[in-house]
Coordinates of C-alpha atoms and ligand atoms in Angstrom, one line a residue:
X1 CA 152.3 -165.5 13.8
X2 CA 150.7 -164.9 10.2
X3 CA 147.7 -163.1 9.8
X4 CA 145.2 -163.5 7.9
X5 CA 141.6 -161.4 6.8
X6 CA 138.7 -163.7 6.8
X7 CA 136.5 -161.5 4.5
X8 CA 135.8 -161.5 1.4
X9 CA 135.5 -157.4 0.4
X10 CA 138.3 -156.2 -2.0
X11 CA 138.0 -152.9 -0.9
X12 CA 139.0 -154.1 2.4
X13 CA 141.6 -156.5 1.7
X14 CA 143.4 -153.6 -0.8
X15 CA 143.3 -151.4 2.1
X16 CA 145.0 -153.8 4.9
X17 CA 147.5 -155.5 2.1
X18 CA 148.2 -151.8 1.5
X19 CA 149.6 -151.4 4.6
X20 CA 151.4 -154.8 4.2
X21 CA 149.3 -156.4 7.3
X22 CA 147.6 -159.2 4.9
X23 CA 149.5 -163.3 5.3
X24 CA 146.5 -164.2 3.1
X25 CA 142.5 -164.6 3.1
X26 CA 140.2 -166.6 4.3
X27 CA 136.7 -166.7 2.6
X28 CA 133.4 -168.8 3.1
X29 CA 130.2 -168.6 1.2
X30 CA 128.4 -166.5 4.4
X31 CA 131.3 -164.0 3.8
X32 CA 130.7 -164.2 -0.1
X33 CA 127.0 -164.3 0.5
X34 CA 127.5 -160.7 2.7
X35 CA 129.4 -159.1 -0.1
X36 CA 126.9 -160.1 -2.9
X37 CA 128.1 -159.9 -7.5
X38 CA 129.9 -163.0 -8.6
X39 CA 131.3 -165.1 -6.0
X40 CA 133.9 -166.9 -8.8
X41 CA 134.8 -163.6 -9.8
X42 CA 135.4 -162.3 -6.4
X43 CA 137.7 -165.1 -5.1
X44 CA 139.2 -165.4 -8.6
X45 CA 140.3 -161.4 -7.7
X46 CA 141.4 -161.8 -4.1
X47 CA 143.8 -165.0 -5.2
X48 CA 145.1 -162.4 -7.4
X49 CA 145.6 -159.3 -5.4
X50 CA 146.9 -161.5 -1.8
X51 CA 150.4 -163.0 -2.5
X52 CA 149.9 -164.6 0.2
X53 CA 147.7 -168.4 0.7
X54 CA 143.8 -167.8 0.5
X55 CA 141.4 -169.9 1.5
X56 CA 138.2 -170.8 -1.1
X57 CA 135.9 -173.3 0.3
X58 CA 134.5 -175.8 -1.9
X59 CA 130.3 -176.1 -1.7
X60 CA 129.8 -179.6 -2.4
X61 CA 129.9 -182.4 0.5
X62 CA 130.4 -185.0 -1.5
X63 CA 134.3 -186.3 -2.6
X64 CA 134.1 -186.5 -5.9
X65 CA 132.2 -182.8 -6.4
X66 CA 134.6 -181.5 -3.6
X67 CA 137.4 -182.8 -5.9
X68 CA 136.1 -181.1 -9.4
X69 CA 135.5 -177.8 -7.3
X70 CA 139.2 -178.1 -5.4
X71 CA 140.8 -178.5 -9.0
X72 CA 138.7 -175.6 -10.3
X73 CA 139.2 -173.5 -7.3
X74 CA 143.0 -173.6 -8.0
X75 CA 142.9 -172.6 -11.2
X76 CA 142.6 -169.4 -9.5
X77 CA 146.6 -169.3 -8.5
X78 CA 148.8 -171.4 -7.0
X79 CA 148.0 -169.5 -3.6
X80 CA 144.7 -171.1 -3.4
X81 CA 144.0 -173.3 -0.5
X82 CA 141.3 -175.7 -1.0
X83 CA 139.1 -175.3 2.0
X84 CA 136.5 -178.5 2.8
X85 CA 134.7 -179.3 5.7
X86 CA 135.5 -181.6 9.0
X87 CA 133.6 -184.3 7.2
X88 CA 134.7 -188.2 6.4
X89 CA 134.5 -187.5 3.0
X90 CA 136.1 -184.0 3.3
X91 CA 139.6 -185.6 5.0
X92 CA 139.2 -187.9 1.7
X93 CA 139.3 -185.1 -0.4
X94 CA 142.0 -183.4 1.9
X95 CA 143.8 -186.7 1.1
X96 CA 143.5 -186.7 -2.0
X97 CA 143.8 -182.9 -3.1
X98 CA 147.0 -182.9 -1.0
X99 CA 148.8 -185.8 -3.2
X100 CA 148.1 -183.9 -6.1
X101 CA 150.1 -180.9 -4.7
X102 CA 146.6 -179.0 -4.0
X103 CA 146.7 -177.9 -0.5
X104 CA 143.8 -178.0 2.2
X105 CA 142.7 -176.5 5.1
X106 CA 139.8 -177.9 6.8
X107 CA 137.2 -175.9 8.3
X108 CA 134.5 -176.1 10.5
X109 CA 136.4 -177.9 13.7
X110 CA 135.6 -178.1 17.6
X111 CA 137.4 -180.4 19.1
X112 CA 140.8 -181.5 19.0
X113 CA 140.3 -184.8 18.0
X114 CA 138.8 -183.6 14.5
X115 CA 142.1 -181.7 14.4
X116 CA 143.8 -184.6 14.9
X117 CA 142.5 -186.4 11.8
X118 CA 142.7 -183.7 9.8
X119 CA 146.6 -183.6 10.5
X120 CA 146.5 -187.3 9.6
X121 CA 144.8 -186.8 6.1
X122 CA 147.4 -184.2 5.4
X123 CA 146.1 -181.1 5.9
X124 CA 147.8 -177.7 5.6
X125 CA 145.9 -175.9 7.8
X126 CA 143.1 -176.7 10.5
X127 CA 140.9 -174.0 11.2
X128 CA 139.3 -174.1 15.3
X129 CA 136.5 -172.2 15.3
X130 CA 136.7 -170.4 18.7
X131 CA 134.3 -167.9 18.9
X132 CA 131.5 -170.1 17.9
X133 CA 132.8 -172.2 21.3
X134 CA 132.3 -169.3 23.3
X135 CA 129.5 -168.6 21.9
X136 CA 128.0 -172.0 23.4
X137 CA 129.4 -171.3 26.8
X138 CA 133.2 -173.1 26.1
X139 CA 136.5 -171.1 26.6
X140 CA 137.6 -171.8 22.5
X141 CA 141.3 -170.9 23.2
X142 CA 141.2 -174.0 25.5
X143 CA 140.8 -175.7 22.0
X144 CA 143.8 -173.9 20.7
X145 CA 146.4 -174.9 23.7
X146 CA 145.3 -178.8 23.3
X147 CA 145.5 -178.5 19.4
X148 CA 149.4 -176.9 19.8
X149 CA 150.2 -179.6 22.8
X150 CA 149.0 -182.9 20.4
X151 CA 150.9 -181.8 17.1
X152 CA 153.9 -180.7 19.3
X153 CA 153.8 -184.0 21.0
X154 CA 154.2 -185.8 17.3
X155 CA 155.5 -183.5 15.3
X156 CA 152.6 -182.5 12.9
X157 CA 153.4 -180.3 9.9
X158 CA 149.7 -179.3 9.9
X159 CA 149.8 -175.3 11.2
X160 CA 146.9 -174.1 13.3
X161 CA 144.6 -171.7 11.6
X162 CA 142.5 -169.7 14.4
X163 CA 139.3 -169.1 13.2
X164 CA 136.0 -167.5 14.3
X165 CA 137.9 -164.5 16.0
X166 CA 135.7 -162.3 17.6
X167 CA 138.1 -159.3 19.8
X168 CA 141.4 -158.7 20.0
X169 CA 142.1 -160.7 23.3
X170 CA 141.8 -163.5 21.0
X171 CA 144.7 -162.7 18.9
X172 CA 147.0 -161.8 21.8
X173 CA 145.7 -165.2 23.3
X174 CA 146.5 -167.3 20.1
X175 CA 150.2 -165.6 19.7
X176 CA 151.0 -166.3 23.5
X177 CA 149.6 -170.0 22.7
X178 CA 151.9 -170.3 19.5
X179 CA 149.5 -170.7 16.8
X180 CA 150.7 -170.8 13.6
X181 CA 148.0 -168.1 12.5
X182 CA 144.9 -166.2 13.2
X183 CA 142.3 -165.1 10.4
X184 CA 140.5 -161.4 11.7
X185 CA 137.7 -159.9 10.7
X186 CA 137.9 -156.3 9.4
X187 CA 136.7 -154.8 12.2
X188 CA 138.9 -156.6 15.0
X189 CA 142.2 -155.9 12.7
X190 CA 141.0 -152.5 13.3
X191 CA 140.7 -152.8 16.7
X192 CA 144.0 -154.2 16.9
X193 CA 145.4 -151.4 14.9
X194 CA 144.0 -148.2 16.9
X195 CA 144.2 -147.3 20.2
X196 CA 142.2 -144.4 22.0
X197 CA 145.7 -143.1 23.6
X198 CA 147.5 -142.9 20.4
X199 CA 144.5 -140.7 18.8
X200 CA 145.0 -138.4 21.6
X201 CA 148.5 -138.5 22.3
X202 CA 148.9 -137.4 18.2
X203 CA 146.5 -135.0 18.3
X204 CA 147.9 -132.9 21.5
X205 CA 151.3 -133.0 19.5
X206 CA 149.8 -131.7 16.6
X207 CA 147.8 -129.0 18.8
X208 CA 151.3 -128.2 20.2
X209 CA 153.0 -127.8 17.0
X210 CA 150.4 -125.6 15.5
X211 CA 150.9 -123.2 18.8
X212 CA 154.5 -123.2 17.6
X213 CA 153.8 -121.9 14.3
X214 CA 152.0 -118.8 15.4
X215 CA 154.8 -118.3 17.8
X216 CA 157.4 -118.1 15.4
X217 CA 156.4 -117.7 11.7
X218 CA 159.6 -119.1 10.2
X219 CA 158.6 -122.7 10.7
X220 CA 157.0 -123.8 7.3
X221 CA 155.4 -127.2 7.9
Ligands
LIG1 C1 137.3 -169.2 9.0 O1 137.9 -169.6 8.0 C2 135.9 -168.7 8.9 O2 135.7 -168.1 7.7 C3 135.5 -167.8 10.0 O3 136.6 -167.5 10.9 C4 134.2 -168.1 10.7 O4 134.0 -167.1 11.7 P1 132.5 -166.8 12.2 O5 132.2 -167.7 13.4 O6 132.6 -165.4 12.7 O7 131.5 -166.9 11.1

């Protein structure tokens, strides 16, 4: 399962790539909005730090402006993934983007059947939003299994993107599932990343080696 940050911060995104834990990006304007300066420089600098495939999302809802940004966006690097919404005319965009060897990943879906047609008009990647089901009283990784099941069933090359992650359950949840990725927030890749036990198990060793020393002077570390 890849993973991907769904931020937009580059002090964040050095940090995790850093460790080599970054697939790719996924940005939206809220996540610009949060970090503020020039949004075109800012995803123009994360398509060029991430290897990997990141995510810009395109601001118009009409086809032809979703097609001048999508063509702009990539400009950025040949990792940019045009992102447009679960729209009529944003699967004719995704249609069209994709035969000119610009590819899509369409956001903003709740039920399977809008994943469905995205697969149809060739998309990449469809992102479920899953917290923002629970957060209306649905179980969102319900959304996941049905997704998997109906491009399994027909062989879709589309890959499921899980999106709107809220804890770390949901990652466990989506990799026992088989999605194809999940996009974390900062703050639940941390979460995934520490663990209460290993703080303290690290420390008493450390405690226990610094007894050590002053028992016997000749250890130098
Ligand atoms: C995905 O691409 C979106 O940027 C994101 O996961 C939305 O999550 P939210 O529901 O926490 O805003």
């Amino acid at each position: 399962m890849k993973i991907f940050l769904d931020t937009a911060n580059l002090d964040t995104i050095r940090m995790y790539n850093d460790m080599g834990l970054v697939d790719g990006i996924t940005t939206n304007p809220s996540l610009l909005a949060k970090e503020g300066g020039d949004p075109q420089k800012t995803m123009e600098e994360i398509s060029r730090i991430i290897k990997g495939d990141v995510s810009l999302e395109v601001v118009s809802t009409d086809y032809d402006g979703m097609m001048e940004e999508g063509r702009q966006l990539r400009k950025y690097g040949d990792n940019v993934i045009v992102k447009c919404p679960m729209t009529g005319e944003g699967l004719k965009a995704c249609k069209s983007l994709t035969a000119e060897g610009i590819p899509v990943n369409i956001t903003l879906v709740f039920s399977p059947n809008q994943a469905l047609l995205a697969a149809k008009a060739g998309a990449k990647y469809v992102s479920p939003f899953i917290g923002r089901l629970d957060d209306i009283g649905h179980t969102g990784m319900d959304l996941i299994k049905e997704i998997k099941q109906i491009f399994g069933n027909y062989d879709f090359k589309t890959q499921i993107l899980v999106a709107s992650i809220r804890h770390p359950q949901h990652v466990v949840d989506a990799g026992k599932i088989g999605a194809d990725v999940v996009t974390v927030p900062a703050v639940v890749l941390g979460k995934m990343l520490n663990h209460t036990l290993t703080d303290k198990g690290l420390k008493a060793f450390l405690d226990d080696w610094e007894k050590l020393k002053s028992e016997s002077p000749s250890v130098e570390v």
